[in-house]
mmCIF file of C-alpha atoms in Angstrom:
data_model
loop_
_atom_site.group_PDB
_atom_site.id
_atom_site.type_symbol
_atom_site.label_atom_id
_atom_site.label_comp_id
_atom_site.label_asym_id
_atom_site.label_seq_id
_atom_site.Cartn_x
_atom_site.Cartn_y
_atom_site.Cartn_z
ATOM 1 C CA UNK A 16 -16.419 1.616 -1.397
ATOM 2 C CA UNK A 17 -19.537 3.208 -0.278
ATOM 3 C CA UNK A 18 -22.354 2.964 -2.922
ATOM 4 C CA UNK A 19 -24.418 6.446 -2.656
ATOM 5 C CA UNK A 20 -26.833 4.303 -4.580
ATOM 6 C CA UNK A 21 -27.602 2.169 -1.857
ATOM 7 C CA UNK A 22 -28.188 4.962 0.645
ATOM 8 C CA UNK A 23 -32.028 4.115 0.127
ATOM 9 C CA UNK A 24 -34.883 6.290 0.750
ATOM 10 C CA UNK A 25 -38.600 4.598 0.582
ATOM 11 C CA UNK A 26 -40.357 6.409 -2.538
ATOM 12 C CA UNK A 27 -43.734 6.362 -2.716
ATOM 13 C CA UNK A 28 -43.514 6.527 -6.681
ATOM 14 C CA UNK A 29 -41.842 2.833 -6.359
ATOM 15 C CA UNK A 30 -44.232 1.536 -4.085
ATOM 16 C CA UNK A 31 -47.228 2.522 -6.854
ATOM 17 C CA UNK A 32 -45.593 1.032 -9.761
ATOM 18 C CA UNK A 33 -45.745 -2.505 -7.956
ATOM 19 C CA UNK A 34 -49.010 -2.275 -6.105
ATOM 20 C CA UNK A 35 -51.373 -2.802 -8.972
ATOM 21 C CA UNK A 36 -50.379 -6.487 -9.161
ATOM 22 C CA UNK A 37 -48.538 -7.047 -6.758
ATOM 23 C CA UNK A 38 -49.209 -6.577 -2.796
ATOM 24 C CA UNK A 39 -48.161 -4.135 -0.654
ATOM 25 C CA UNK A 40 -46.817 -6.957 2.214
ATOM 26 C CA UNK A 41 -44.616 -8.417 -0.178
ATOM 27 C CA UNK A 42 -42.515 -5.180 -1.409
ATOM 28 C CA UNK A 43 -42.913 -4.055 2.446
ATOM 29 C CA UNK A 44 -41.115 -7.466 3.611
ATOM 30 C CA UNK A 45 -38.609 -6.955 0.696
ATOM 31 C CA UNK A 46 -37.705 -3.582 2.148
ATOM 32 C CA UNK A 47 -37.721 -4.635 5.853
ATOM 33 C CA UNK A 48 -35.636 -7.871 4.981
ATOM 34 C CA UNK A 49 -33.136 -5.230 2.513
ATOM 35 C CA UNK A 50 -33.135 -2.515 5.424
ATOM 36 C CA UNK A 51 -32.113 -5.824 7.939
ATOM 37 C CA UNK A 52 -29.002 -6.826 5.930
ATOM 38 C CA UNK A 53 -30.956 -9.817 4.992
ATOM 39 C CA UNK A 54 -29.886 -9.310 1.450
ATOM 40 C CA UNK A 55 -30.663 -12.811 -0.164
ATOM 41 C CA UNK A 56 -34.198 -13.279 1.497
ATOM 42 C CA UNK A 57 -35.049 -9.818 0.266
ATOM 43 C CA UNK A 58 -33.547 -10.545 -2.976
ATOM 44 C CA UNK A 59 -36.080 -13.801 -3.239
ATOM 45 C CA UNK A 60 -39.183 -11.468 -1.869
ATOM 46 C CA UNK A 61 -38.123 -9.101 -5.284
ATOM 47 C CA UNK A 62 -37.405 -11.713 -7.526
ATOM 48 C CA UNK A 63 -41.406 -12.736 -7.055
ATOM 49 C CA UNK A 64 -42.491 -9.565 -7.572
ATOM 50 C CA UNK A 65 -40.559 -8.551 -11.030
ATOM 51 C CA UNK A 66 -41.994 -12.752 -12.272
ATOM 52 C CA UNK A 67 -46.064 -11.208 -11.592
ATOM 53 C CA UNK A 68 -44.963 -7.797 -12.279
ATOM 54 C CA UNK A 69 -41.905 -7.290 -15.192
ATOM 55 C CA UNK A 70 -42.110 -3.732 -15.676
ATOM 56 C CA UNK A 71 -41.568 -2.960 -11.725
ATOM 57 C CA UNK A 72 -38.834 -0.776 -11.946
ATOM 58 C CA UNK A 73 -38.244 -0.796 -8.366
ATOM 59 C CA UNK A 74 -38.349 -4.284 -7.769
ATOM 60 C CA UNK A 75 -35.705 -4.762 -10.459
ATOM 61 C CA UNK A 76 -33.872 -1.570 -8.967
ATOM 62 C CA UNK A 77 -33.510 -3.376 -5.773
ATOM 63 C CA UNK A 78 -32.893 -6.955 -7.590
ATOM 64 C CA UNK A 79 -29.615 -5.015 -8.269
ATOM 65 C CA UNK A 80 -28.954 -3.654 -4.995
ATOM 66 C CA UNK A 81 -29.148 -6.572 -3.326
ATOM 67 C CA UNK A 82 -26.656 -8.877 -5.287
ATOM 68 C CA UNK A 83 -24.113 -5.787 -5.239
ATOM 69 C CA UNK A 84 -24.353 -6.157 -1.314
ATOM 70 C CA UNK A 85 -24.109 -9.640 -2.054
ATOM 71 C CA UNK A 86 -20.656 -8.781 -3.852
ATOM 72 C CA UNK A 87 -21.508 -10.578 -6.903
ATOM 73 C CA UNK A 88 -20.673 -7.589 -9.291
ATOM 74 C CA UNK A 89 -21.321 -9.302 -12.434
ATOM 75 C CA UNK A 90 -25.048 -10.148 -11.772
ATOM 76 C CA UNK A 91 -25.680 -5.881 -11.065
ATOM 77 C CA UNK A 92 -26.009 -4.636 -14.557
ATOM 78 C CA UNK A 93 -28.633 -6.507 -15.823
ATOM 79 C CA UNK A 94 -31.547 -5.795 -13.273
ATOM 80 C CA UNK A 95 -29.865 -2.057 -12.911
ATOM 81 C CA UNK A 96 -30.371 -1.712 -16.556
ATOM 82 C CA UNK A 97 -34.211 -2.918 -16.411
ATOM 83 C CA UNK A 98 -34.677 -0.754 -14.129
ATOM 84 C CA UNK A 99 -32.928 2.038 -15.803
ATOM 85 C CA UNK A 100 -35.138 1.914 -19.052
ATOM 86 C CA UNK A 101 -38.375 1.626 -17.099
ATOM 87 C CA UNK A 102 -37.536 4.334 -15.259
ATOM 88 C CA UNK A 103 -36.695 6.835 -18.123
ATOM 89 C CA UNK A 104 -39.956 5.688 -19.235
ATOM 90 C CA UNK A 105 -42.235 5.992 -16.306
ATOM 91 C CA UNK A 106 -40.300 8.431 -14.077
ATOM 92 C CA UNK A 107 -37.468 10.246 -15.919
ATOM 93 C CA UNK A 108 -37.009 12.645 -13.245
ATOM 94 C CA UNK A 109 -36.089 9.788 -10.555
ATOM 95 C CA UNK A 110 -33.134 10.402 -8.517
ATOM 96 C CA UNK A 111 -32.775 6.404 -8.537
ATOM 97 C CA UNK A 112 -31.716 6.123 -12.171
ATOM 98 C CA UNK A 113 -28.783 8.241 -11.683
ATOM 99 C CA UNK A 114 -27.924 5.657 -8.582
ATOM 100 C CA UNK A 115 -28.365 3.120 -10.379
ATOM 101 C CA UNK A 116 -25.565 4.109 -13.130
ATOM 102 C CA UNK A 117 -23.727 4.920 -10.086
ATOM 103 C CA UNK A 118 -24.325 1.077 -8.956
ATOM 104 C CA UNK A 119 -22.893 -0.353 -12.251
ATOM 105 C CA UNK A 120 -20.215 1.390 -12.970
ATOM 106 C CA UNK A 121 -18.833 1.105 -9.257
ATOM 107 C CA UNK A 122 -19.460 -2.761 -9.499
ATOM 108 C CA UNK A 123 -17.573 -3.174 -12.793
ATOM 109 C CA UNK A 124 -14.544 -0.940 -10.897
ATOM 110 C CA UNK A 125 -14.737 -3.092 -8.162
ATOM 111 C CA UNK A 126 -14.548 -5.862 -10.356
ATOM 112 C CA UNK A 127 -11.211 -4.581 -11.862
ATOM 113 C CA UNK A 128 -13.449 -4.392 -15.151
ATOM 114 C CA UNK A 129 -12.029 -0.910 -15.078
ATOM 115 C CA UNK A 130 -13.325 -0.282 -19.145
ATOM 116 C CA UNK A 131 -16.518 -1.179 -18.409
ATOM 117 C CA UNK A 132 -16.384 0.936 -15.414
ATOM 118 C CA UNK A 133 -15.795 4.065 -17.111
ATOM 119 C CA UNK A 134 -19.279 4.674 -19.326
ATOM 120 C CA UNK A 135 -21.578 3.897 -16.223
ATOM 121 C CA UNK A 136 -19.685 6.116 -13.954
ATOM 122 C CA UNK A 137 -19.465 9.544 -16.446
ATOM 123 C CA UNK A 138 -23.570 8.873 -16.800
ATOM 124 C CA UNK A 139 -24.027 8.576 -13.035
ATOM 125 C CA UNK A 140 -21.884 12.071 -12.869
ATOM 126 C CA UNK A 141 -23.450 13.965 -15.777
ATOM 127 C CA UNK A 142 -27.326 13.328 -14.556
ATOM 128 C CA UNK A 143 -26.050 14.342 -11.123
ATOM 129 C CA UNK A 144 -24.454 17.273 -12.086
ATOM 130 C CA UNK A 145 -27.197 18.123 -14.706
ATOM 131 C CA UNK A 146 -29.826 18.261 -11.972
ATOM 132 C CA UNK A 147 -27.831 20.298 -9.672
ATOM 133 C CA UNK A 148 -26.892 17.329 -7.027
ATOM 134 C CA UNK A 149 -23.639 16.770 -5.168
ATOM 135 C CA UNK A 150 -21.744 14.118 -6.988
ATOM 136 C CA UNK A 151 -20.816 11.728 -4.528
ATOM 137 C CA UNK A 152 -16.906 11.713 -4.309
ATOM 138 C CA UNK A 153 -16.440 7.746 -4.682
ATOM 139 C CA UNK A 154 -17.744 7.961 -7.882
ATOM 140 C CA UNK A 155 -15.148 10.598 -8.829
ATOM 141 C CA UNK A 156 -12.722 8.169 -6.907
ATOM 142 C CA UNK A 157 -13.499 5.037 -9.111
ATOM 143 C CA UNK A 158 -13.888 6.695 -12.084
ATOM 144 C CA UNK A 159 -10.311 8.203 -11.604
ATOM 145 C CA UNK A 160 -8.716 5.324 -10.466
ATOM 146 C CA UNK A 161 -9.973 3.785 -13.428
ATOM 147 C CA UNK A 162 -8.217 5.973 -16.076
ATOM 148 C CA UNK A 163 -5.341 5.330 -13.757
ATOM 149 C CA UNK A 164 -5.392 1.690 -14.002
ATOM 150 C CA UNK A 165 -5.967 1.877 -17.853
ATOM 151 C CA UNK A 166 -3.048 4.465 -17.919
ATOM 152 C CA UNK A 167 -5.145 7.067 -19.073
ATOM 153 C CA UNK A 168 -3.521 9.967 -17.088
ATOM 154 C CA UNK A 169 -4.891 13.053 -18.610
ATOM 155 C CA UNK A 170 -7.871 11.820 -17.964
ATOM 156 C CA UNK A 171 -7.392 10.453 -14.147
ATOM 157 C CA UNK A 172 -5.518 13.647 -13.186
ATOM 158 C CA UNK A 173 -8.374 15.845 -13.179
ATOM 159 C CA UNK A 174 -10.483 13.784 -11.357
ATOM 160 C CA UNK A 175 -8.164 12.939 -8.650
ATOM 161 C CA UNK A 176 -6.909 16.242 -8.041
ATOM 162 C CA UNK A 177 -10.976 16.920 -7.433
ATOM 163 C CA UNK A 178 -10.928 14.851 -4.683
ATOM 164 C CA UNK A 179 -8.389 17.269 -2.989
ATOM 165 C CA UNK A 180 -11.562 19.375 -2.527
ATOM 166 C CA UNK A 181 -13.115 16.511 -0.388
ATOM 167 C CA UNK A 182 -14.423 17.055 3.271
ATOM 168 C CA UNK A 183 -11.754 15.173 5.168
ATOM 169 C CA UNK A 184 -13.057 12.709 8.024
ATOM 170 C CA UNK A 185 -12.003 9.464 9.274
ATOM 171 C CA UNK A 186 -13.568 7.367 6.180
ATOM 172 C CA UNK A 187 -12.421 9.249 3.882
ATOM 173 C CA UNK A 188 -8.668 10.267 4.590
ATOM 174 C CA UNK A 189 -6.995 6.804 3.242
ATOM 175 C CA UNK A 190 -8.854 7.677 0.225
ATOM 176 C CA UNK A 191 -7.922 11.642 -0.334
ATOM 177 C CA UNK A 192 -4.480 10.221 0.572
ATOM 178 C CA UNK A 193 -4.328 6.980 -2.108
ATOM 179 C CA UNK A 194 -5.874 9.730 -5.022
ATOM 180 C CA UNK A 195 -2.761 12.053 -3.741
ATOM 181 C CA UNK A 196 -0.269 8.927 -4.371
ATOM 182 C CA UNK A 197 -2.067 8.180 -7.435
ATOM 183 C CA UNK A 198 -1.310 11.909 -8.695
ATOM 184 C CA UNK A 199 2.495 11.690 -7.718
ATOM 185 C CA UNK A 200 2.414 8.408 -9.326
ATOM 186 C CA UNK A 201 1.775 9.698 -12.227
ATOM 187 C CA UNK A 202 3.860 13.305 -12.063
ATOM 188 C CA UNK A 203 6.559 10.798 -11.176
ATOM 189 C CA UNK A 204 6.425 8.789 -14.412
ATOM 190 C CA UNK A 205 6.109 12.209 -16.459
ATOM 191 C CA UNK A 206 9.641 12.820 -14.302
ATOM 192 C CA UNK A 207 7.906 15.969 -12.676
ATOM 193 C CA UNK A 208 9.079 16.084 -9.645
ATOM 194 C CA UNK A 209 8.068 19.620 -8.122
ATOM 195 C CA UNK A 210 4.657 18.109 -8.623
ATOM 196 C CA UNK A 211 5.018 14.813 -7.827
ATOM 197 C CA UNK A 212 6.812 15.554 -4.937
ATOM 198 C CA UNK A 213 3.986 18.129 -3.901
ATOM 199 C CA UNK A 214 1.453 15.632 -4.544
ATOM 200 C CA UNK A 215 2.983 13.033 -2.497
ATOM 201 C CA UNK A 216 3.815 15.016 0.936
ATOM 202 C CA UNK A 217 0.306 15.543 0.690
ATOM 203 C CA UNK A 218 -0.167 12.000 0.813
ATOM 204 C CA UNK A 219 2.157 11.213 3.290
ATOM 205 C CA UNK A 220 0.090 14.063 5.726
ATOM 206 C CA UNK A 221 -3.527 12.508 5.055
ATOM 207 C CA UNK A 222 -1.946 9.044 5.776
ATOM 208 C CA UNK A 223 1.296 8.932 7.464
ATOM 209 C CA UNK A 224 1.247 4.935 7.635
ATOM 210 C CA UNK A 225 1.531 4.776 3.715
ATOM 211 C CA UNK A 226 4.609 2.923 3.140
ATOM 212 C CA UNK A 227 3.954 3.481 -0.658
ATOM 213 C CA UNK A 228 3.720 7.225 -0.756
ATOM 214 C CA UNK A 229 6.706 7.982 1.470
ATOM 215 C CA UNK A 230 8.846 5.214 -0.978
ATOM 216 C CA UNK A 231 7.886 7.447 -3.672
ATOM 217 C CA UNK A 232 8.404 10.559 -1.812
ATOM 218 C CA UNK A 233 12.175 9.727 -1.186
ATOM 219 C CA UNK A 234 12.817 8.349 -4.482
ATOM 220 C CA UNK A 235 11.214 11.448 -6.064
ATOM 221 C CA UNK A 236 13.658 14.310 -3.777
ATOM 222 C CA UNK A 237 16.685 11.909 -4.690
ATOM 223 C CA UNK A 238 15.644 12.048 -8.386
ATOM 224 C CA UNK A 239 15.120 16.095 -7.704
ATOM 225 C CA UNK A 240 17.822 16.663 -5.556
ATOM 226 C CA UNK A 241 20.428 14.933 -8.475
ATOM 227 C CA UNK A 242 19.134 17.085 -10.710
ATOM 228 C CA UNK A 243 19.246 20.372 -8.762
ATOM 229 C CA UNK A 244 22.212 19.210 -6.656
ATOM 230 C CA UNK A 245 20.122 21.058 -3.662
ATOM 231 C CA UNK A 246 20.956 20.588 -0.383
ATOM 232 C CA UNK A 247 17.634 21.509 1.547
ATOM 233 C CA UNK A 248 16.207 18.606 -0.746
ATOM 234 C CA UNK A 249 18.776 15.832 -0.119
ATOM 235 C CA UNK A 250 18.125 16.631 3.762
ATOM 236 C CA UNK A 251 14.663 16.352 2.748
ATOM 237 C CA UNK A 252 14.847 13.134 1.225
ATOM 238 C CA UNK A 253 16.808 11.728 4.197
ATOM 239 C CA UNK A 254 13.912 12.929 6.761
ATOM 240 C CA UNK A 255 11.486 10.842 4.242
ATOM 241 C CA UNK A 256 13.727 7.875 4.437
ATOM 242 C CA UNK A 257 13.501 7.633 7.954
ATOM 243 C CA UNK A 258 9.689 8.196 8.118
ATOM 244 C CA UNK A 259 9.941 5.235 5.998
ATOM 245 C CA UNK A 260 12.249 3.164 7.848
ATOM 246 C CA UNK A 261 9.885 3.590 10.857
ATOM 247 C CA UNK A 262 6.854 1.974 9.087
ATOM 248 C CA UNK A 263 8.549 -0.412 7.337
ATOM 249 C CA UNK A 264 12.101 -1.584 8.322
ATOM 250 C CA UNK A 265 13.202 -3.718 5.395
ATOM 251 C CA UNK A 266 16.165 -4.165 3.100
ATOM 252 C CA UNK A 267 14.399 -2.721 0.241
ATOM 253 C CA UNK A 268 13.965 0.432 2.925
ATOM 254 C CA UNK A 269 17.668 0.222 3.907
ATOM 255 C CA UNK A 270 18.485 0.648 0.081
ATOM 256 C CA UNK A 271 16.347 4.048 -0.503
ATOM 257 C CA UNK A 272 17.899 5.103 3.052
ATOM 258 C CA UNK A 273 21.090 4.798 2.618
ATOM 259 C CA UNK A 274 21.174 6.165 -0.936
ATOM 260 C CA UNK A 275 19.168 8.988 0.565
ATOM 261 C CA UNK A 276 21.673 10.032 3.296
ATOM 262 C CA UNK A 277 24.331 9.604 0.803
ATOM 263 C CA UNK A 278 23.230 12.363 -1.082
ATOM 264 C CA UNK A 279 22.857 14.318 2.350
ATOM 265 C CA UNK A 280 26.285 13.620 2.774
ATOM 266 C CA UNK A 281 25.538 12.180 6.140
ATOM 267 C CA UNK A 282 28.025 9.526 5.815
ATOM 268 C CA UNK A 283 27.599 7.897 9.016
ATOM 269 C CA UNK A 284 24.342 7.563 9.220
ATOM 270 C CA UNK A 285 24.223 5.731 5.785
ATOM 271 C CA UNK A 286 26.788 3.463 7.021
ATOM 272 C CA UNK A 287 24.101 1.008 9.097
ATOM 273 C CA UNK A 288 21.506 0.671 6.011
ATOM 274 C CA UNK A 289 24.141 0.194 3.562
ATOM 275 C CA UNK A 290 26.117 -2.181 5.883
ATOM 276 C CA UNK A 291 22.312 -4.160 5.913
ATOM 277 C CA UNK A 292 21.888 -4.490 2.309
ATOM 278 C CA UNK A 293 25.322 -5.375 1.522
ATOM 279 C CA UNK A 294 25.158 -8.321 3.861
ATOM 280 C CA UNK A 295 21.949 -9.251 2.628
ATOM 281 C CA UNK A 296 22.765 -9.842 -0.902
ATOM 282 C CA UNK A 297 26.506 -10.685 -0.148
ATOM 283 C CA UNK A 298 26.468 -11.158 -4.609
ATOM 284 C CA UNK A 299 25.056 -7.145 -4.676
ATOM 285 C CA UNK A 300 28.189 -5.236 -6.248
ATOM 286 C CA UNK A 301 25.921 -1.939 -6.227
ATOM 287 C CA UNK A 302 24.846 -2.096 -2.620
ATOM 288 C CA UNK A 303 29.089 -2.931 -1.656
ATOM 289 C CA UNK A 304 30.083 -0.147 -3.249
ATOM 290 C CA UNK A 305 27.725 2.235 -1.508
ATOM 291 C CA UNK A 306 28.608 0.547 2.023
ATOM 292 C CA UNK A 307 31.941 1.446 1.116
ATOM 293 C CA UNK A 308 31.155 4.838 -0.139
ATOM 294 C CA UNK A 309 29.681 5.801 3.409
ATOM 295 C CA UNK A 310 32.684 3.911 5.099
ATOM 296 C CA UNK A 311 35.115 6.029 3.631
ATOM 297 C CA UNK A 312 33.572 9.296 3.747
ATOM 298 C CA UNK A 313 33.048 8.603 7.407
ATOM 299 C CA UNK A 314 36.578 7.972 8.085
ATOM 300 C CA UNK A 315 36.149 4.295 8.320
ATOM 301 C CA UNK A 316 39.221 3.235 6.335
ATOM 302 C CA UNK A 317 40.028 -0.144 7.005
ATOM 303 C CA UNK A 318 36.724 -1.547 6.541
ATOM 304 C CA UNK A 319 35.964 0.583 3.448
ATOM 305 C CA UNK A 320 38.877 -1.270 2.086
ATOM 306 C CA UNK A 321 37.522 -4.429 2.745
ATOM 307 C CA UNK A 322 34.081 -3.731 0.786
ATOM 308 C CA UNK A 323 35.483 -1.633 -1.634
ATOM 309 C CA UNK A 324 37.855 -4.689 -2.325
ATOM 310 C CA UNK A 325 34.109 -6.844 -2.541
ATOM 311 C CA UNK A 326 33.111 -4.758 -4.428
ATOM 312 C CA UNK A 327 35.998 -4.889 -7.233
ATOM 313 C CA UNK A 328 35.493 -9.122 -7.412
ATOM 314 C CA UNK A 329 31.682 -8.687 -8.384
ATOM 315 C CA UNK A 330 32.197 -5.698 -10.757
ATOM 316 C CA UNK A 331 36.152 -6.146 -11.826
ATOM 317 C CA UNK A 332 35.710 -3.222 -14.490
ATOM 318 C CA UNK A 333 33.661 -0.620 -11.757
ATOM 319 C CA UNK A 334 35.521 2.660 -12.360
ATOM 320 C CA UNK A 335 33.684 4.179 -9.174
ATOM 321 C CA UNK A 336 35.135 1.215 -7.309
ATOM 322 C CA UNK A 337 38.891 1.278 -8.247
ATOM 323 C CA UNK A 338 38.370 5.158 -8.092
ATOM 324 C CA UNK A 339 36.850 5.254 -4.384
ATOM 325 C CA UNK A 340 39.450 2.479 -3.063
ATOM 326 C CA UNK A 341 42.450 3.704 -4.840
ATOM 327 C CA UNK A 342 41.060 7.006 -2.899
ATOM 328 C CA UNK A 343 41.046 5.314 0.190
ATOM 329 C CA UNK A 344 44.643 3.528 -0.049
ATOM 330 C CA UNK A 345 45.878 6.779 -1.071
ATOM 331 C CA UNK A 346 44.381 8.093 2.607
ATOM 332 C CA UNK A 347 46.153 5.750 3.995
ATOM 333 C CA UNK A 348 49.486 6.482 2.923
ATOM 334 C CA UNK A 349 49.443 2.916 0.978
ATOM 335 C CA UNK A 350 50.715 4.203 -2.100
ATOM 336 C CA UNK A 351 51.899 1.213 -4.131
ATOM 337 C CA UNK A 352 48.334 -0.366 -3.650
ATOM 338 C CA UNK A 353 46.709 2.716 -4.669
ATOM 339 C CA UNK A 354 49.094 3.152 -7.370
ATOM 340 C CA UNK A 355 47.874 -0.620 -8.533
ATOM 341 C CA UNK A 356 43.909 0.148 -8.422
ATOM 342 C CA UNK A 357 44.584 3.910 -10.471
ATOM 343 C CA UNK A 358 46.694 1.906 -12.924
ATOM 344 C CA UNK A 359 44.265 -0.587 -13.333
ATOM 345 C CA UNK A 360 40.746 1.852 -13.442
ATOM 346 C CA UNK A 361 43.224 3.965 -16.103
ATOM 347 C CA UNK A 362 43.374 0.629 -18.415
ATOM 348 C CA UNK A 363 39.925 0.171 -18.767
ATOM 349 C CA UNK A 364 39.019 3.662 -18.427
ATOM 350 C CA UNK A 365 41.724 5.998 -19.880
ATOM 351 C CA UNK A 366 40.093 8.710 -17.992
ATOM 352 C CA UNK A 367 42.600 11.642 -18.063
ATOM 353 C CA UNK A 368 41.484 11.727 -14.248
ATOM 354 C CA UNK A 369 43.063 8.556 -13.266
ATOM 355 C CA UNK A 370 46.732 8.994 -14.870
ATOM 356 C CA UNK A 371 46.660 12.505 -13.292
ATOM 357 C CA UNK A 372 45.940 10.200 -9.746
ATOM 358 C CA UNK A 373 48.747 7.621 -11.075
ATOM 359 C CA UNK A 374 51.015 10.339 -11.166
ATOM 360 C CA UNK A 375 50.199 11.257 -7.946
ATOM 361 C CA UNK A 376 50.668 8.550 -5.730
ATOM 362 C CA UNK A 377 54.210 7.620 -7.758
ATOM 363 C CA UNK A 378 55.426 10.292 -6.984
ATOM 364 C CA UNK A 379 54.346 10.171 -3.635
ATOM 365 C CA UNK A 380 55.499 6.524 -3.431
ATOM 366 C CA UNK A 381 59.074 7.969 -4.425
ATOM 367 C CA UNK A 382 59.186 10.123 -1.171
ATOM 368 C CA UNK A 383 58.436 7.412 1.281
ATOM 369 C CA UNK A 384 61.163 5.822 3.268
#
């Protein structure tokens, strides 16, 4: 994440807090080795300075900047903070101490220390808003993706949905697009799906390679679409199931397919996925009985038999198995078998439904030849 902090400019006011003790050439070659990438010579060139000179606050300021280029987050705070209370004391007005909250708290997020994250971050953000500055949008960012992690979602939802506001570019799309996710993550817990589901197309747009937002995106229009029994959203949820099929092409993505153009009541094409699953987990009673689902909707009756039949040895008491097979013997003018799978689904049922079907096919047995 890109530290606003560490955008340096060369203030003069920094240069004259170090100069009465300590020279000019050595703060200079700190700088020059800092503004190199030469992070751990310039971090030696500082260290001197703050031993002949404690109270220089810039010295300590970049002490800190250095070892969070250096990635080693949890050695940041403590020159930060020196730096900090000089600062307030000397120069309370410097832009730096607001950068140098920022510094912390993104260090402790990047540290997964999201609690410790969250005080340094809101200080960064209310000096910078206080003195009428742009807040940079990373610190928004961590600080929302901190409440996230801690699931503190009235308080990340806010922030995220700020981010919305963002410029977009090229370095900062995957982010607009992970805060989207992160809002239909949450809408999606809370079982919202017009928002969740708004949230995450958004998502998908900003980054269309996001296997994770389109996963959610399908399971979220299934979850709507079941409870609205729409349509337009089952079709909707089969488009995102192929969008996700084409950037990742997995059994877990064959599952959420297939389910998906089962509800679209596009049999055929949920035959394939199904078919993929099923033979992947040859012990997966759920994923047989949707295979044979979409075979025998689509008219495939002989081999909808044959997983429906599957699916009855790995779930022997499956109502929607006996149901669906005793359907599809009945389809096939093979009465007395369908009369065996009603009878059956009736004793462990008693569903009204299935002696009506019983009845049925008897009688229908009677009139055969």
């Amino acid at each position: 994440m890109r530290a606003c902090a560490t955008s340096l400019r060369v203030i003069a006011f920094l240069i004259i807090l170090i100069t009465t003790t300590a020279s000019a050439s050595d703060w200079d070659r700190g700088v020059a080795l800092y503004n190199k990438g030469e992070f751990r010579r310039a971090l030696a060139e500082f260290q001197d300075i703050v031993q002949e000179r404690p109270d220089a606050a810039g010295a300590w300021y970049y002490i800190g900047l250095c070892e969070f280029k250096l990635k080693r987050y949890d050695r940041v705070e403590l020159p930060l903070s020196h730096a900090i209370d000089l600062l307030e004391i000397q120069s309370p007005s410097n832009t730096d101490i607001a950068g140098a909250w920022y510094t912390i708290g993104v260090s402790y997020f990047l540290s997964s220390q999201y609690e410790k994250a969250i005080a340094p971050l809101n200080r960064y953000i209310e000096i910078t808003t206080k003195a009428k500055r742009d807040v940079d949008p990373s610190a928004r960012t961590a600080l929302a993706r901190s409440y996230f992690f801690l699931d503190r979602y009235d308080e990340a939802l806010p922030l995220l949905a700020a981010s919305g506001t963002d410029k977009p570019g090229a370095d900062k799309s995957k982010d607009i697009a992970a805060n989207l996710y992160y809002q239909g993550v949450i809408y999606f817990k809370r079982e919202d799906d017009a928002h969740a589901t708004a949230a995450l197309r958004e998502a998908v747009k900003a980054n269309p390679e996001d296997p994770a937002a389109i996963e959610l995106l399908t399971e979220s229009l299934m979850r709507r679409a079941r409870k609205t029994n729409s349509a337009v959203v089952w079709n909707e949820a089969a488009e995102a199931g192929e969008k996700l099929r084409a950037v990742r092409d997995d059994e877990k993505t064959a599952g959420i397919q297939g389910r998906a153009f089962l509800g679209a009541k596009q049999f055929d094409r949920a035959v394939a996925p199904l078919e993929k699953l099923a033979r992947a987990d040859t012990s997966n009673g759920q994923a047989w009985l949707f295979y044979g689902i979409a075979l025998s909707r689509s008219g495939k009756m002989r081999k909808a038999m044959e997983a429906l039949e599957i699916t009855i040895q790995l779930m022997p008491d499956s109502i929607p198995a006996m149901s669906e097979l005793g359907y599809v013997y009945e389809s096939d003018k093979q009465y007395q078998q369908a009369l065996r799978i009603y009878e059956k689904a009736y004793a462990v049922s008693n569903d009204p439904a299935m002696k009506e079907s019983m009845d049925r096919v008897r009688a229908l047995a009677a009139q055969q030849p």
